[in-house]
Amino acid sequence: MMPLLEIENLSVNYGAIQAVRGLSLTVEEGEVVTLIGANGAGKTTTLRAVSRLLRPVSGSVRFAGRDITRVPADEAVKLGIAQSPEGRQVLARQSVQDNLELGAYTRSGPAVKTDVYEMYERFPRLGERRNQLAGTLSGGEQQMLAIARALMSRPRLLLLDEPSLGLAPIIVREIFSIIRDLNAQGVTILLVEQNARLAMNASHRTYVLEAGQMTFNGNSAELVNDERVLHAYLGG
Ligand code: ATP
């Protein structure tokens, strides 16, 4: 079967800095795939190349069989790719409801309203706070809003960048339980995480990045016991 996402030999630079070098990876429909690696390894850069916020210097990105390496970012959203960015980046001075409606900017019609209410069912705390300014939400609530906003475009592929960043352990567990539920409901996920153990436990496969290059990859259940991963990323 054709992978939903296929990155081939991707390189991305910021000026003279080679942030990602010759990276290849695939995500199959229905999978959760994790990217782990130290700070600056190129994880966020990879996600931003997939969501078309960055232009690669070489290599290709294919989504659902189509070459999207050069499509504009809003076209990528229309095709079914949504990103929940690192640091959440909710619109602080807009309400929860406005943030959700903005997440559906590529869509229109009554289905958008229905989907907003669906998000309130999935994330009851957002429903209770629908008129609250997003900037006054707690960190965990903002993370939920960032995920819900991404879901408003009805993505086939959800890119999650550091969903656990800066959150208390109990909230992190809640966010990961949401990630598992979303996947069980059919959303394919590419996840970037500092918390390697948690991410590997929640994913089917893992790619390890070092200094912009993929060093190894495999089934998360196997890699979680791999000496190289234990030593470098799991404090083992
Ligand atoms: P982190 O976990 O710290 O977010 P990361 O693995 O996501 O790290 P990236 O954010 O992809 O790493 O960064 C990869 C490299 O590119 C780093 O060396 C970083 O300093 C550099 N970089 C990232 N963004 C820019 C930018 N806008 N301009 C210049 N260099 C950048």
Tab-separated table of C-alpha atoms and ligand atoms in Angstrom:
chain	number	residue	atom	x	y	z
A	1	MET	CA	0.000	0.000	0.000
A	2	MET	CA	1.123	3.524	-0.750
A	3	PRO	CA	2.157	5.517	2.353
A	4	LEU	CA	0.000	8.517	3.233
A	5	LEU	CA	3.157	10.613	3.655
A	6	GLU	CA	6.424	9.928	1.926
A	7	ILE	CA	9.437	12.161	2.480
A	8	GLU	CA	12.379	11.410	0.255
A	9	ASN	CA	15.895	12.724	0.629
A	10	LEU	CA	14.687	16.000	2.137
A	11	SER	CA	17.128	18.791	2.862
A	12	VAL	CA	16.164	22.114	4.401
A	13	ASN	CA	18.501	25.037	5.080
A	14	TYR	CA	18.213	28.281	6.959
A	15	GLY	CA	20.776	30.355	5.106
A	16	ALA	CA	24.074	28.563	5.683
A	17	ILE	CA	22.635	26.237	8.349
A	18	GLN	CA	21.712	22.777	7.114
A	19	ALA	CA	18.834	21.964	9.458
A	20	VAL	CA	17.692	18.739	7.729
A	21	ARG	CA	19.966	16.647	5.523
A	22	GLY	CA	18.811	13.878	3.232
A	23	LEU	CA	15.935	12.742	5.410
A	24	SER	CA	13.608	10.003	4.185
A	25	LEU	CA	10.613	8.756	6.099
A	26	THR	CA	7.112	7.389	5.576
A	27	VAL	CA	3.879	7.501	7.500
A	28	GLU	CA	1.233	4.930	6.662
A	29	GLU	CA	-2.458	5.724	6.885
A	30	GLY	CA	-3.626	5.019	10.447
A	31	GLU	CA	-0.184	5.193	12.026
A	32	VAL	CA	1.257	7.337	14.772
A	33	VAL	CA	4.899	8.001	13.892
A	34	THR	CA	7.264	9.778	16.277
A	35	LEU	CA	10.328	11.877	15.536
A	36	ILE	CA	12.722	12.106	18.453
A	37	GLY	CA	16.088	13.794	18.759
A	38	ALA	CA	17.955	16.365	20.806
A	39	ASN	CA	17.289	20.106	20.623
A	40	GLY	CA	18.111	21.388	17.181
A	41	ALA	CA	18.062	17.941	15.530
A	42	GLY	CA	15.680	19.192	12.845
A	43	LYS	CA	12.340	17.842	14.047
A	44	THR	CA	10.347	21.061	13.819
A	45	THR	CA	11.984	21.878	10.501
A	46	THR	CA	10.806	18.527	9.122
A	47	LEU	CA	7.201	19.183	10.191
A	48	ARG	CA	7.319	22.667	8.705
A	49	ALA	CA	8.540	21.286	5.405
A	50	VAL	CA	5.609	18.852	5.358
A	51	SER	CA	3.063	21.567	6.131
A	52	ARG	CA	4.761	23.660	3.461
A	53	LEU	CA	5.732	26.494	5.794
A	54	LEU	CA	9.332	25.960	4.678
A	55	ARG	CA	10.729	25.310	1.246
A	56	PRO	CA	13.232	22.463	1.007
A	57	VAL	CA	16.443	22.878	-0.968
A	58	SER	CA	16.129	19.355	-2.304
A	59	GLY	CA	14.149	16.172	-1.932
A	60	SER	CA	10.420	15.578	-2.154
A	61	VAL	CA	7.299	15.342	-0.037
A	62	ARG	CA	4.452	13.185	-1.310
A	63	PHE	CA	1.047	13.119	0.318
A	64	ALA	CA	-1.645	10.639	-0.668
A	65	GLY	CA	0.295	9.868	-3.826
A	66	ARG	CA	0.686	13.485	-4.887
A	67	ASP	CA	3.904	15.478	-4.998
A	68	ILE	CA	3.289	18.424	-2.666
A	69	THR	CA	6.894	19.634	-2.450
A	70	ARG	CA	5.992	22.912	-4.070
A	71	VAL	CA	2.320	23.482	-3.244
A	72	PRO	CA	1.448	26.534	-1.083
A	73	ALA	CA	0.748	25.990	2.620
A	74	ASP	CA	-3.000	26.622	2.347
A	75	GLU	CA	-3.200	24.035	-0.421
A	76	ALA	CA	-1.539	21.518	1.909
A	77	VAL	CA	-4.261	22.233	4.478
A	78	LYS	CA	-6.937	21.710	1.831
A	79	LEU	CA	-5.336	18.419	0.853
A	80	GLY	CA	-5.589	17.240	4.459
A	81	ILE	CA	-2.474	18.217	6.392
A	82	ALA	CA	-2.841	20.211	9.621
A	83	GLN	CA	-0.208	21.266	12.098
A	84	SER	CA	-0.457	21.982	15.796
A	85	PRO	CA	2.687	24.086	16.229
A	86	GLU	CA	5.310	24.073	18.939
A	87	GLY	CA	4.380	26.591	21.630
A	88	ARG	CA	0.700	26.235	20.630
A	89	GLN	CA	0.470	29.711	19.062
A	90	VAL	CA	-3.198	30.215	19.746
A	91	LEU	CA	-4.501	33.696	18.968
A	92	ALA	CA	-4.338	35.084	22.496
A	93	ARG	CA	-6.741	37.976	22.008
A	94	GLN	CA	-9.387	35.930	20.263
A	95	SER	CA	-11.929	33.693	21.963
A	96	VAL	CA	-11.715	29.920	22.019
A	97	GLN	CA	-14.585	29.809	19.536
A	98	ASP	CA	-12.894	32.274	17.156
A	99	ASN	CA	-9.682	30.247	17.273
A	100	LEU	CA	-11.598	27.118	16.326
A	101	GLU	CA	-13.447	28.823	13.497
A	102	LEU	CA	-10.129	30.137	12.179
A	103	GLY	CA	-8.858	26.565	12.106
A	104	ALA	CA	-11.484	25.936	9.441
A	105	TYR	CA	-10.384	28.846	7.253
A	106	THR	CA	-10.111	26.634	4.200
A	107	ARG	CA	-13.713	25.477	4.630
A	108	SER	CA	-17.100	27.176	4.767
A	109	GLY	CA	-20.754	26.343	5.328
A	110	PRO	CA	-22.799	24.901	8.186
A	111	ALA	CA	-20.495	21.913	8.722
A	112	VAL	CA	-17.971	24.267	10.340
A	113	LYS	CA	-20.397	25.113	13.165
A	114	THR	CA	-21.191	21.421	13.646
A	115	ASP	CA	-17.499	20.646	13.880
A	116	VAL	CA	-16.973	23.380	16.486
A	117	TYR	CA	-19.615	21.684	18.637
A	118	GLU	CA	-17.978	18.343	18.023
A	119	MET	CA	-14.740	19.825	19.384
A	120	TYR	CA	-16.606	20.982	22.495
A	121	GLU	CA	-17.805	17.427	23.005
A	122	ARG	CA	-14.334	16.044	22.522
A	123	PHE	CA	-12.734	18.754	24.669
A	124	PRO	CA	-15.380	19.714	27.242
A	125	ARG	CA	-13.048	22.194	28.911
A	126	LEU	CA	-12.928	24.174	25.691
A	127	GLY	CA	-16.717	24.112	25.537
A	128	GLU	CA	-16.960	25.564	29.043
A	129	ARG	CA	-14.554	28.303	27.998
A	130	ARG	CA	-15.808	29.014	24.502
A	131	ASN	CA	-16.035	32.793	25.058
A	132	GLN	CA	-12.825	33.078	27.055
A	133	LEU	CA	-9.819	34.757	25.406
A	134	ALA	CA	-7.391	32.042	24.355
A	135	GLY	CA	-4.456	33.870	25.982
A	136	THR	CA	-6.067	33.423	29.402
A	137	LEU	CA	-6.361	29.633	29.106
A	138	SER	CA	-3.979	27.405	31.062
A	139	GLY	CA	-1.091	25.799	29.182
A	140	GLY	CA	-2.926	22.478	28.951
A	141	GLU	CA	-6.101	24.135	27.715
A	142	GLN	CA	-4.126	26.071	25.108
A	143	GLN	CA	-2.584	22.798	23.932
A	144	MET	CA	-6.053	21.276	23.611
A	145	LEU	CA	-7.153	24.350	21.675
A	146	ALA	CA	-4.149	24.084	19.351
A	147	ILE	CA	-5.001	20.445	18.621
A	148	ALA	CA	-8.715	21.173	18.227
A	149	ARG	CA	-7.951	24.102	15.907
A	150	ALA	CA	-5.825	21.824	13.727
A	151	LEU	CA	-8.624	19.239	13.667
A	152	MET	CA	-11.048	21.888	12.387
A	153	SER	CA	-9.592	21.475	8.907
A	154	ARG	CA	-10.582	17.764	9.074
A	155	PRO	CA	-7.036	16.588	8.399
A	156	ARG	CA	-6.013	13.156	7.221
A	157	LEU	CA	-2.596	13.823	8.684
A	158	LEU	CA	-2.101	15.715	11.929
A	159	LEU	CA	1.361	17.108	12.666
A	160	LEU	CA	1.865	17.577	16.395
A	161	ASP	CA	4.912	19.548	17.509
A	162	GLU	CA	5.868	19.076	21.168
A	163	PRO	CA	2.368	18.719	22.597
A	164	SER	CA	3.720	18.027	26.107
A	165	LEU	CA	6.019	21.051	26.263
A	166	GLY	CA	5.838	22.851	29.601
A	167	LEU	CA	2.802	20.955	30.887
A	168	ALA	CA	2.322	19.259	34.243
A	169	PRO	CA	2.521	15.438	34.177
A	170	ILE	CA	-1.192	14.949	34.760
A	171	ILE	CA	-2.045	17.227	31.812
A	172	VAL	CA	0.564	15.493	29.661
A	173	ARG	CA	-1.184	12.174	30.323
A	174	GLU	CA	-4.464	13.741	29.318
A	175	ILE	CA	-2.988	15.099	26.078
A	176	PHE	CA	-1.515	11.699	25.224
A	177	SER	CA	-4.782	9.988	25.914
A	178	ILE	CA	-6.373	12.428	23.444
A	179	ILE	CA	-3.670	11.538	20.903
A	180	ARG	CA	-4.463	7.830	21.317
A	181	ASP	CA	-8.208	8.467	20.952
A	182	LEU	CA	-7.717	10.539	17.819
A	183	ASN	CA	-5.633	7.795	16.259
A	184	ALA	CA	-8.190	5.159	17.248
A	185	GLN	CA	-10.740	7.277	15.393
A	186	GLY	CA	-8.642	7.147	12.255
A	187	VAL	CA	-6.423	10.251	12.343
A	188	THR	CA	-2.879	9.590	11.151
A	189	ILE	CA	-0.330	11.442	13.263
A	190	LEU	CA	3.276	12.564	12.891
A	191	LEU	CA	4.452	13.498	16.360
A	192	VAL	CA	7.518	15.432	17.483
A	193	GLU	CA	8.344	15.064	21.163
A	194	GLN	CA	11.084	15.742	23.679
A	195	ASN	CA	9.490	13.234	26.012
A	196	ALA	CA	10.790	10.256	24.065
A	197	ARG	CA	9.415	7.496	26.275
A	198	LEU	CA	5.906	8.862	26.250
A	199	ALA	CA	5.994	9.445	22.515
A	200	MET	CA	7.334	5.990	21.765
A	201	ASN	CA	4.693	4.415	23.964
A	202	ALA	CA	2.013	6.262	22.040
A	203	SER	CA	3.344	5.507	18.557
A	204	HIS	CA	3.757	2.630	16.140
A	205	ARG	CA	7.121	3.644	14.730
A	206	THR	CA	9.925	6.021	15.648
A	207	TYR	CA	12.584	7.858	13.672
A	208	VAL	CA	15.630	9.173	15.526
A	209	LEU	CA	17.191	12.394	14.222
A	210	GLU	CA	20.648	13.685	15.015
A	211	ALA	CA	22.017	16.932	13.611
A	212	GLY	CA	19.514	16.973	10.761
A	213	GLN	CA	20.002	13.357	9.741
A	214	MET	CA	18.085	10.209	10.507
A	215	THR	CA	20.297	7.852	12.453
A	216	PHE	CA	17.909	4.935	12.812
A	217	ASN	CA	14.245	4.001	12.898
A	218	GLY	CA	12.032	1.099	13.773
A	219	ASN	CA	9.010	-0.140	15.683
A	220	SER	CA	8.546	1.975	18.791
A	221	ALA	CA	7.973	-1.103	20.948
A	222	GLU	CA	11.381	-2.436	19.929
A	223	LEU	CA	13.277	0.847	19.946
A	224	VAL	CA	12.111	1.666	23.449
A	225	ASN	CA	14.382	-1.178	24.615
A	226	ASP	CA	17.202	-0.400	22.187
A	227	GLU	CA	20.520	0.415	23.890
A	228	ARG	CA	21.169	3.409	21.610
A	229	VAL	CA	17.803	4.961	22.423
A	230	LEU	CA	17.930	4.044	26.096
A	231	HIS	CA	21.310	5.622	26.442
A	232	ALA	CA	20.743	8.806	24.464
A	233	TYR	CA	17.079	9.616	24.955
A	234	LEU	CA	15.578	7.661	27.816
A	235	GLY	CA	18.179	8.306	30.469
A	236	GLY	CA	18.987	4.595	30.631
B	1	ATP	P1	13.799	21.621	19.328
B	1	ATP	O1	13.464	20.345	19.973
B	1	ATP	O2	14.792	22.438	20.119
B	1	ATP	O3	12.625	22.411	18.862
B	1	ATP	P2	14.252	20.634	16.625
B	1	ATP	O4	14.763	19.257	16.500
B	1	ATP	O5	12.811	20.860	16.382
B	1	ATP	O6	14.670	21.225	18.026
B	1	ATP	P3	14.689	22.616	14.593
B	1	ATP	O7	13.844	23.655	15.253
B	1	ATP	O8	14.136	21.924	13.413
B	1	ATP	O9	15.123	21.525	15.654
B	1	ATP	O10	16.073	23.280	14.231
B	1	ATP	C1	17.077	22.618	13.475
B	1	ATP	C2	18.278	23.555	13.286
B	1	ATP	O11	17.904	24.676	12.494
B	1	ATP	C3	18.836	24.129	14.568
B	1	ATP	O12	20.230	24.174	14.466
B	1	ATP	C4	18.250	25.532	14.618
B	1	ATP	O13	19.085	26.425	15.326
B	1	ATP	C5	18.152	25.881	13.178
B	1	ATP	N1	17.029	26.811	12.923
B	1	ATP	C6	15.732	26.578	13.200
B	1	ATP	N2	14.961	27.617	12.832
B	1	ATP	C7	15.802	28.535	12.300
B	1	ATP	C8	15.627	29.838	11.731
B	1	ATP	N3	14.413	30.386	11.606
B	1	ATP	N4	16.737	30.480	11.300
B	1	ATP	C9	17.965	29.913	11.400
B	1	ATP	N5	18.192	28.706	11.918
B	1	ATP	C10	17.138	28.021	12.372
